[in-house]
Coordinates of C-alpha atoms and ligand atoms in Angstrom, one line a residue:
X1 CA 74.7 46.3 -21.2
X2 CA 76.2 45.8 -17.8
X3 CA 76.2 42.3 -16.0
X4 CA 76.2 41.6 -12.7
X5 CA 79.3 38.8 -12.0
X6 CA 79.0 35.7 -10.5
X7 CA 77.8 35.4 -6.8
X8 CA 76.3 33.2 -4.8
X9 CA 73.0 34.1 -2.7
X10 CA 71.9 33.3 0.7
X11 CA 68.6 34.1 2.7
X12 CA 68.9 33.2 6.2
X13 CA 65.5 33.6 7.9
X14 CA 66.4 34.7 11.5
X15 CA 68.9 37.1 12.7
X16 CA 71.3 34.4 14.2
X17 CA 71.6 32.7 10.8
X18 CA 72.4 36.0 8.8
X19 CA 75.3 36.7 11.4
X20 CA 76.6 33.0 11.3
X21 CA 76.5 33.0 7.7
X22 CA 78.6 36.3 7.4
X23 CA 80.7 35.4 10.2
X24 CA 81.4 32.2 8.5
X25 CA 81.8 33.8 5.1
X26 CA 84.4 36.5 5.8
X27 CA 85.3 39.9 4.3
X28 CA 84.0 38.4 0.6
X29 CA 80.3 38.3 1.6
X30 CA 78.1 41.3 1.9
X31 CA 74.7 41.9 3.2
X32 CA 71.9 43.2 0.6
X33 CA 68.5 44.6 1.5
X34 CA 67.0 46.3 -1.6
X35 CA 70.0 46.1 -4.1
X36 CA 69.4 49.5 -5.5
X37 CA 72.6 50.5 -4.2
X38 CA 74.8 47.4 -4.0
X39 CA 73.6 45.8 -7.4
X40 CA 74.9 48.6 -9.8
X41 CA 77.8 48.8 -7.7
X42 CA 78.7 45.4 -8.7
X43 CA 77.6 45.6 -12.2
X44 CA 80.3 48.7 -11.8
X45 CA 82.8 46.3 -10.1
X46 CA 83.1 48.8 -7.6
X47 CA 82.2 45.9 -5.2
X48 CA 82.5 42.4 -5.9
X49 CA 81.4 40.2 -3.0
X50 CA 81.1 36.6 -3.8
X51 CA 78.6 35.8 -1.3
X52 CA 75.5 37.8 -1.0
X53 CA 73.2 37.5 2.2
X54 CA 69.4 38.8 1.6
X55 CA 68.3 40.6 4.8
X56 CA 64.9 41.0 3.5
X57 CA 63.2 37.9 5.1
X58 CA 64.2 38.4 8.6
X59 CA 61.0 39.0 10.2
X60 CA 62.6 41.6 13.1
X61 CA 63.9 44.0 10.6
X62 CA 60.5 44.2 8.7
X63 CA 58.7 46.0 11.7
X64 CA 57.8 49.7 12.8
X65 CA 56.8 49.7 16.5
X66 CA 55.9 52.2 19.0
X67 CA 55.0 56.1 18.6
X68 CA 56.3 59.4 19.1
X69 CA 55.4 59.4 22.5
X70 CA 57.7 56.2 23.4
X71 CA 59.8 56.5 20.6
X72 CA 59.7 54.6 17.2
X73 CA 62.0 51.6 16.3
X74 CA 62.0 50.9 12.7
X75 CA 63.4 47.8 11.2
X76 CA 66.1 48.1 8.8
X77 CA 64.5 46.2 5.9
X78 CA 61.3 48.3 6.0
X79 CA 61.1 49.9 2.5
X80 CA 61.2 53.5 1.7
X81 CA 57.5 53.8 0.6
X82 CA 56.0 51.9 3.8
X83 CA 58.3 54.8 5.6
X84 CA 56.6 57.7 3.7
X85 CA 53.1 55.8 3.9
X86 CA 53.3 55.1 7.4
X87 CA 50.5 56.8 9.4
X88 CA 52.6 57.2 12.9
X89 CA 55.7 58.6 11.0
X90 CA 53.5 60.9 9.0
X91 CA 52.1 62.1 12.2
X92 CA 55.1 62.2 15.1
X93 CA 58.2 62.0 12.5
X94 CA 56.9 64.2 9.6
X95 CA 60.7 65.0 8.8
X96 CA 61.5 61.6 7.8
X97 CA 58.5 60.7 5.6
X98 CA 59.4 63.8 3.8
X99 CA 63.0 63.2 3.8
X100 CA 62.3 59.8 2.7
X101 CA 59.8 60.8 -0.4
X102 CA 62.6 62.9 -2.0
X103 CA 64.7 59.5 -2.5
X104 CA 64.9 58.6 -5.8
X105 CA 61.4 57.8 -7.6
X106 CA 58.2 55.4 -6.3
X107 CA 59.6 52.4 -8.1
X108 CA 63.2 52.9 -6.4
X109 CA 61.3 53.3 -3.0
X110 CA 59.3 50.2 -3.7
X111 CA 62.6 48.2 -3.6
X112 CA 64.9 50.4 -1.3
X113 CA 64.9 50.3 2.3
X114 CA 66.0 52.4 5.3
X115 CA 68.8 50.4 6.4
X116 CA 70.5 50.2 2.9
X117 CA 70.0 54.2 2.7
X118 CA 71.6 54.5 6.0
X119 CA 74.5 52.5 5.0
X120 CA 74.7 53.9 1.6
X121 CA 78.1 54.0 -0.5
X122 CA 80.0 57.4 -0.8
X123 CA 79.6 58.9 -4.6
X124 CA 81.9 60.8 -6.9
X125 CA 81.7 61.6 -10.4
X126 CA 84.9 60.1 -10.9
X127 CA 83.8 56.6 -9.0
X128 CA 80.3 56.0 -10.0
X129 CA 81.2 55.2 -13.6
X130 CA 81.4 51.6 -15.4
X131 CA 84.4 49.6 -15.2
X132 CA 85.5 50.9 -18.5
X133 CA 85.3 54.3 -17.8
X134 CA 87.6 54.0 -14.5
X135 CA 89.8 51.9 -16.2
X136 CA 90.2 54.8 -18.9
X137 CA 91.4 57.1 -15.9
X138 CA 93.6 54.5 -14.1
X139 CA 90.8 54.3 -11.5
X140 CA 91.1 56.0 -8.3
X141 CA 92.2 55.8 -4.6
X142 CA 88.5 54.6 -3.4
X143 CA 88.8 51.7 -5.8
X144 CA 91.8 49.9 -7.8
X145 CA 93.8 52.9 -8.3
X146 CA 96.1 55.0 -6.3
X147 CA 95.4 58.8 -6.9
X148 CA 92.5 60.7 -6.0
X149 CA 91.3 63.0 -9.4
X150 CA 89.4 65.1 -7.0
X151 CA 92.5 66.2 -4.8
X152 CA 95.3 64.9 -6.5
X153 CA 97.8 65.5 -3.6
X154 CA 95.4 63.8 -1.2
X155 CA 95.9 60.1 0.8
X156 CA 92.0 60.5 1.8
X157 CA 89.1 59.9 -0.6
X158 CA 86.5 62.7 -0.5
X159 CA 83.7 61.0 -2.0
X160 CA 80.2 62.2 -0.6
X161 CA 78.0 61.1 1.8
X162 CA 74.6 61.0 -0.5
X163 CA 71.6 59.8 1.5
X164 CA 68.6 61.9 2.3
X165 CA 67.9 60.1 5.7
X166 CA 71.6 60.3 7.2
X167 CA 71.5 64.4 8.1
X168 CA 68.0 63.6 9.5
X169 CA 68.9 60.5 12.1
X170 CA 72.0 62.6 13.2
X171 CA 70.1 65.8 13.7
X172 CA 67.3 63.9 15.8
X173 CA 69.8 62.0 17.7
X174 CA 68.5 58.4 16.4
X175 CA 70.2 55.3 17.4
X176 CA 71.3 52.0 15.3
X177 CA 71.3 48.5 16.7
X178 CA 73.9 46.4 15.4
X179 CA 74.1 42.4 15.9
X180 CA 76.8 40.1 15.0
X181 CA 78.0 36.8 16.4
X182 CA 79.9 38.9 18.9
X183 CA 76.8 40.2 20.4
X184 CA 75.0 43.4 20.0
X185 CA 75.6 47.1 20.5
X186 CA 73.9 50.5 20.2
X187 CA 75.2 53.4 18.2
X188 CA 74.4 57.1 18.0
X189 CA 73.7 58.0 14.3
X190 CA 75.8 61.3 15.1
X191 CA 79.2 59.0 15.6
X192 CA 78.4 56.4 13.1
X193 CA 79.8 58.3 10.2
X194 CA 83.8 58.6 9.3
X195 CA 84.8 61.3 7.4
X196 CA 86.4 59.3 4.8
X197 CA 85.2 58.6 1.7
X198 CA 86.5 54.9 1.7
X199 CA 85.9 53.9 5.4
X200 CA 82.9 55.6 5.8
X201 CA 81.2 54.0 8.4
X202 CA 82.2 53.1 12.1
X203 CA 80.5 49.5 11.7
X204 CA 82.3 46.0 11.2
X205 CA 81.7 44.0 7.7
X206 CA 79.9 41.3 9.7
X207 CA 77.5 43.7 11.8
X208 CA 73.9 43.6 10.7
X209 CA 71.9 46.6 10.9
X210 CA 68.6 45.2 12.8
X211 CA 66.9 48.6 13.8
X212 CA 66.6 52.1 13.9
X213 CA 65.4 53.6 16.9
X214 CA 64.2 57.4 17.0
X215 CA 63.7 59.4 20.1
X216 CA 60.3 60.4 21.6
X217 CA 58.9 63.7 20.1
X218 CA 59.3 65.4 23.4
X219 CA 59.0 69.2 22.4
X220 CA 61.5 68.7 19.3
X221 CA 60.8 70.0 15.4
X222 CA 63.2 69.0 12.7
X223 CA 62.8 70.0 8.9
X224 CA 65.0 68.8 5.8
X225 CA 65.7 70.5 2.5
X226 CA 67.5 69.2 -0.5
X227 CA 69.6 70.3 -3.3
X228 CA 69.4 68.2 -6.5
X229 CA 69.4 69.3 -10.2
X230 CA 65.8 67.4 -10.8
X231 CA 62.8 67.6 -8.6
X232 CA 61.5 64.3 -10.0
X233 CA 64.4 62.3 -8.6
X234 CA 68.4 62.9 -8.3
X235 CA 70.7 62.4 -5.4
X236 CA 71.4 65.1 -3.0
X237 CA 74.3 67.3 -3.7
X238 CA 73.7 69.4 -0.6
X239 CA 71.2 68.2 2.2
X240 CA 70.2 70.9 5.3
X241 CA 68.6 68.9 8.3
X242 CA 67.4 71.8 11.4
X243 CA 66.4 70.7 14.9
X244 CA 65.2 72.7 17.5
X245 CA 63.6 71.8 20.9
X246 CA 62.2 74.7 22.9
X247 CA 62.3 75.1 26.4
X248 CA 59.2 74.1 28.0
X249 CA 57.0 77.3 29.2
X250 CA 54.7 75.4 31.0
X251 CA 51.8 77.3 29.1
X252 CA 50.0 77.0 26.5
X253 CA 47.5 74.3 24.8
X254 CA 48.5 70.8 23.6
X255 CA 49.6 71.1 19.9
X256 CA 48.3 68.5 17.1
X257 CA 45.6 67.0 20.1
X258 CA 48.5 64.4 21.0
X259 CA 47.8 63.1 24.8
X260 CA 50.5 63.6 27.5
X261 CA 53.1 60.6 27.8
X262 CA 51.9 57.9 29.9
X263 CA 54.7 58.9 32.5
X264 CA 53.2 62.2 32.6
X265 CA 56.3 63.7 30.9
X266 CA 56.2 66.7 28.4
X267 CA 55.7 64.8 25.3
X268 CA 54.0 67.3 23.9
X269 CA 54.5 70.8 22.3
X270 CA 52.9 73.7 23.5
X271 CA 51.8 76.2 20.8
X272 CA 52.4 80.0 21.0
X273 CA 54.4 80.9 18.0
X274 CA 57.9 79.8 17.8
X275 CA 59.3 83.5 17.3
X276 CA 58.5 83.9 21.3
X277 CA 59.7 80.5 22.3
X278 CA 63.5 80.0 23.6
X279 CA 65.3 77.4 22.0
X280 CA 67.0 74.9 24.2
X281 CA 69.0 72.9 22.0
X282 CA 69.3 73.0 17.9
X283 CA 71.5 71.4 15.4
X284 CA 72.2 71.9 11.6
X285 CA 73.5 69.2 10.2
X286 CA 74.9 69.6 6.3
X287 CA 74.7 66.1 4.1
X288 CA 75.9 65.8 0.4
X289 CA 79.1 67.7 0.8
X290 CA 81.6 65.7 2.6
X291 CA 82.3 62.0 3.1
X292 CA 80.4 62.2 6.3
X293 CA 77.8 64.5 7.4
X294 CA 78.8 67.7 9.0
X295 CA 77.5 69.3 12.2
X296 CA 77.4 73.0 12.4
X297 CA 78.1 73.9 16.1
X298 CA 78.7 77.6 15.6
X299 CA 74.7 77.5 13.9
X300 CA 73.5 75.6 17.1
X301 CA 75.1 78.2 19.4
X302 CA 73.8 81.2 17.2
X303 CA 70.3 79.6 17.9
X304 CA 70.5 78.4 21.5
X305 CA 69.2 80.5 24.5
X306 CA 67.2 82.7 21.5
X307 CA 63.8 82.7 20.0
X308 CA 63.8 81.5 16.3
X309 CA 63.7 84.9 14.6
X310 CA 64.9 86.5 11.2
X311 CA 68.4 87.5 13.0
X312 CA 68.9 84.0 14.6
X313 CA 68.0 82.3 11.4
X314 CA 70.7 84.5 9.4
X315 CA 73.1 84.2 12.1
X316 CA 72.9 80.6 11.8
X317 CA 72.8 80.5 8.0
X318 CA 76.3 82.3 7.8
X319 CA 77.6 79.7 10.4
X320 CA 76.6 76.9 7.6
X321 CA 77.8 78.8 4.8
X322 CA 81.3 79.2 6.3
X323 CA 81.5 75.7 7.6
X324 CA 80.2 74.2 4.0
X325 CA 83.4 72.9 1.9
X326 CA 81.7 71.3 -0.9
X327 CA 84.2 69.6 -3.6
X328 CA 84.4 69.6 -7.0
X329 CA 83.0 65.7 -7.3
X330 CA 79.4 65.7 -7.7
X331 CA 76.7 67.9 -9.6
X332 CA 76.7 71.4 -9.8
X333 CA 79.6 74.1 -9.2
X334 CA 81.2 73.9 -5.7
X335 CA 81.0 77.9 -4.8
X336 CA 77.4 77.3 -5.9
X337 CA 76.6 74.6 -3.4
X338 CA 78.7 76.8 -0.8
X339 CA 76.3 79.6 -1.4
X340 CA 73.3 77.1 -1.4
X341 CA 74.0 76.1 2.0
X342 CA 73.6 79.5 3.4
X343 CA 69.9 79.6 1.7
X344 CA 68.8 76.2 2.2
X345 CA 69.6 76.7 5.9
X346 CA 67.3 79.3 6.0
X347 CA 64.6 77.4 4.5
X348 CA 65.0 74.6 6.9
X349 CA 64.7 77.0 10.1
X350 CA 62.1 78.9 8.3
X351 CA 59.9 75.8 8.0
X352 CA 60.2 75.4 11.7
X353 CA 59.1 78.8 12.5
X354 CA 56.1 77.9 10.7
X355 CA 55.6 74.7 12.7
Ligands
LIG1 C1 68.8 55.8 -9.7 C2 69.0 55.9 -8.3 C3 68.5 57.0 -7.6 C4 68.6 57.2 -6.2 N1 68.4 58.2 -5.4 C5 68.7 58.5 -4.1 C6 68.3 59.6 -3.7 O1 67.7 60.5 -4.1 N2 68.6 59.7 -2.0 C7 69.0 58.7 -1.3 O2 69.3 59.0 -0.4 N3 69.6 57.6 -2.3 C8 69.4 57.5 -3.5 N4 69.7 56.3 -4.0 C9 70.1 55.3 -3.7 C10 69.8 54.1 -2.8 O3 69.0 53.6 -4.0 C11 68.7 54.1 -1.4 O4 69.5 54.8 -0.9 C12 68.2 52.8 -1.1 O5 67.8 53.5 0.1 C13 69.1 51.8 -0.6 O6 68.7 50.9 0.0 P1 68.7 49.6 -0.4 O7 67.7 48.8 0.4 O8 68.5 49.3 -2.1 O9 70.2 49.2 -0.1 P2 71.1 47.9 -0.8 O10 71.8 48.1 -2.3 O11 70.3 46.5 -0.7 O12 72.5 48.0 0.3 C14 73.1 49.3 0.5 C15 74.2 49.1 1.4 O13 74.1 48.5 2.6 C16 74.5 47.3 3.2 N5 73.1 47.0 4.0 C17 71.7 46.8 3.8 N6 71.3 46.4 4.9 C18 71.9 46.2 5.6 C19 71.6 45.9 6.6 N7 70.3 45.6 7.5 N8 73.0 45.6 7.9 C20 74.3 45.6 7.4 N9 74.2 46.1 6.0 C21 73.4 46.3 4.9 C22 74.6 46.9 1.7 O14 75.6 45.5 2.0 C23 75.3 47.7 0.9 O15 76.6 47.9 1.2 C24 69.3 56.5 -5.5 C25 69.9 55.2 -6.2 C26 69.5 55.1 -7.5 C27 69.8 53.4 -8.2
LIG2 S1 87.1 61.7 -3.9 FE1 88.9 61.1 -5.1 S2 89.5 58.9 -4.3 FE2 87.3 59.2 -3.7 S3 86.0 58.5 -5.2 FE3 86.4 60.4 -6.0 S4 88.2 60.6 -7.4 FE4 88.2 58.9 -6.2

């Protein structure tokens, strides 16, 4: 049986207290939310904080405020079950609810939080093993060793960004609020992830993720498709998030019966088939194949300025296939995962045609 190493446990009640504790304790301390990623990592001796600081009792991190008209703010400690079941998220940000529903099992979603998911450690077949297993191969670059078993000539770790919500947050243009004793800053999800399996976040160790800011739903649609071995639960070994925003035609009825934004701005999506509406902006984000989410700009270029029809979808999917370069460090053969990037991009975009 794998046991947790000894550590001291702190339960601050305010953000100021939480950031002071980590500021005072230094690099040997680490925040924990649901612990569904951190505690298994500690049992495998991949992460060894001497002090663990819970973020579950910070009131600001446990609330959801706003809606699709104004934009939604989700506290980092909101558990995934509450994301899946929240009526405003289901109505205004269905892509977030459906991507969160694919994460692991109901039991884990009752513990795991949205913040922990967005800060998830990168994964690799040579790393996500117990201490004895890793010791038997003389460890690896990411922890305790000096060679990468996936790319032995490489000085870089290629462990994979494996969160289902990360590609979606990047696609829809979410922002994250980080707080430390030095102050507060807002960062774009798109610039937050490094393409390096060890140094995978552009976040200082002492920064607390307080909340996630979703943009108003003014005319965009997004979808997420996940490749995994078992439909019941498994990490993504490819995730495709697709986002399109249509040009406003100024005609047609309001979709979903939503009221206009208080400002009178075009917060509503107009009806009409997506096959005759022109795409003003588009993003295809690939997750689960590299240390960071990968934006496929060529796919966006294939879509922008055109209607979302079969030719555009095929062109975007081809661009995703070309850009996808999975390595042999997760489940499934890497060439097949590369081919699936094409198929899952088609699926993700076709889901948007139906909307
Ligand atoms: C069996 C199993 C299956 C899984 N399947 C999936 C899956 O299919 N898809 C998927 O995306 N994930 C999956 N996960 C990973 C994980 O459980 C989830 O991503 C979960 O949402 C992590 O949240 P948590 O609150 O438990 O994170 P924790 O373990 O508490 O924390 C994760 C990391 O975030 C840091 N952290 C947490 N909150 C904050 C904060 N507010 N500020 C700063 N740092 C913070 C911690 O220090 C730690 O480094 C799975 C895990 C297991 C064990
Ligand atoms: S990609 Fe290489 S260095 Fe990174 S975890 Fe895997 S084997 Fe280790």
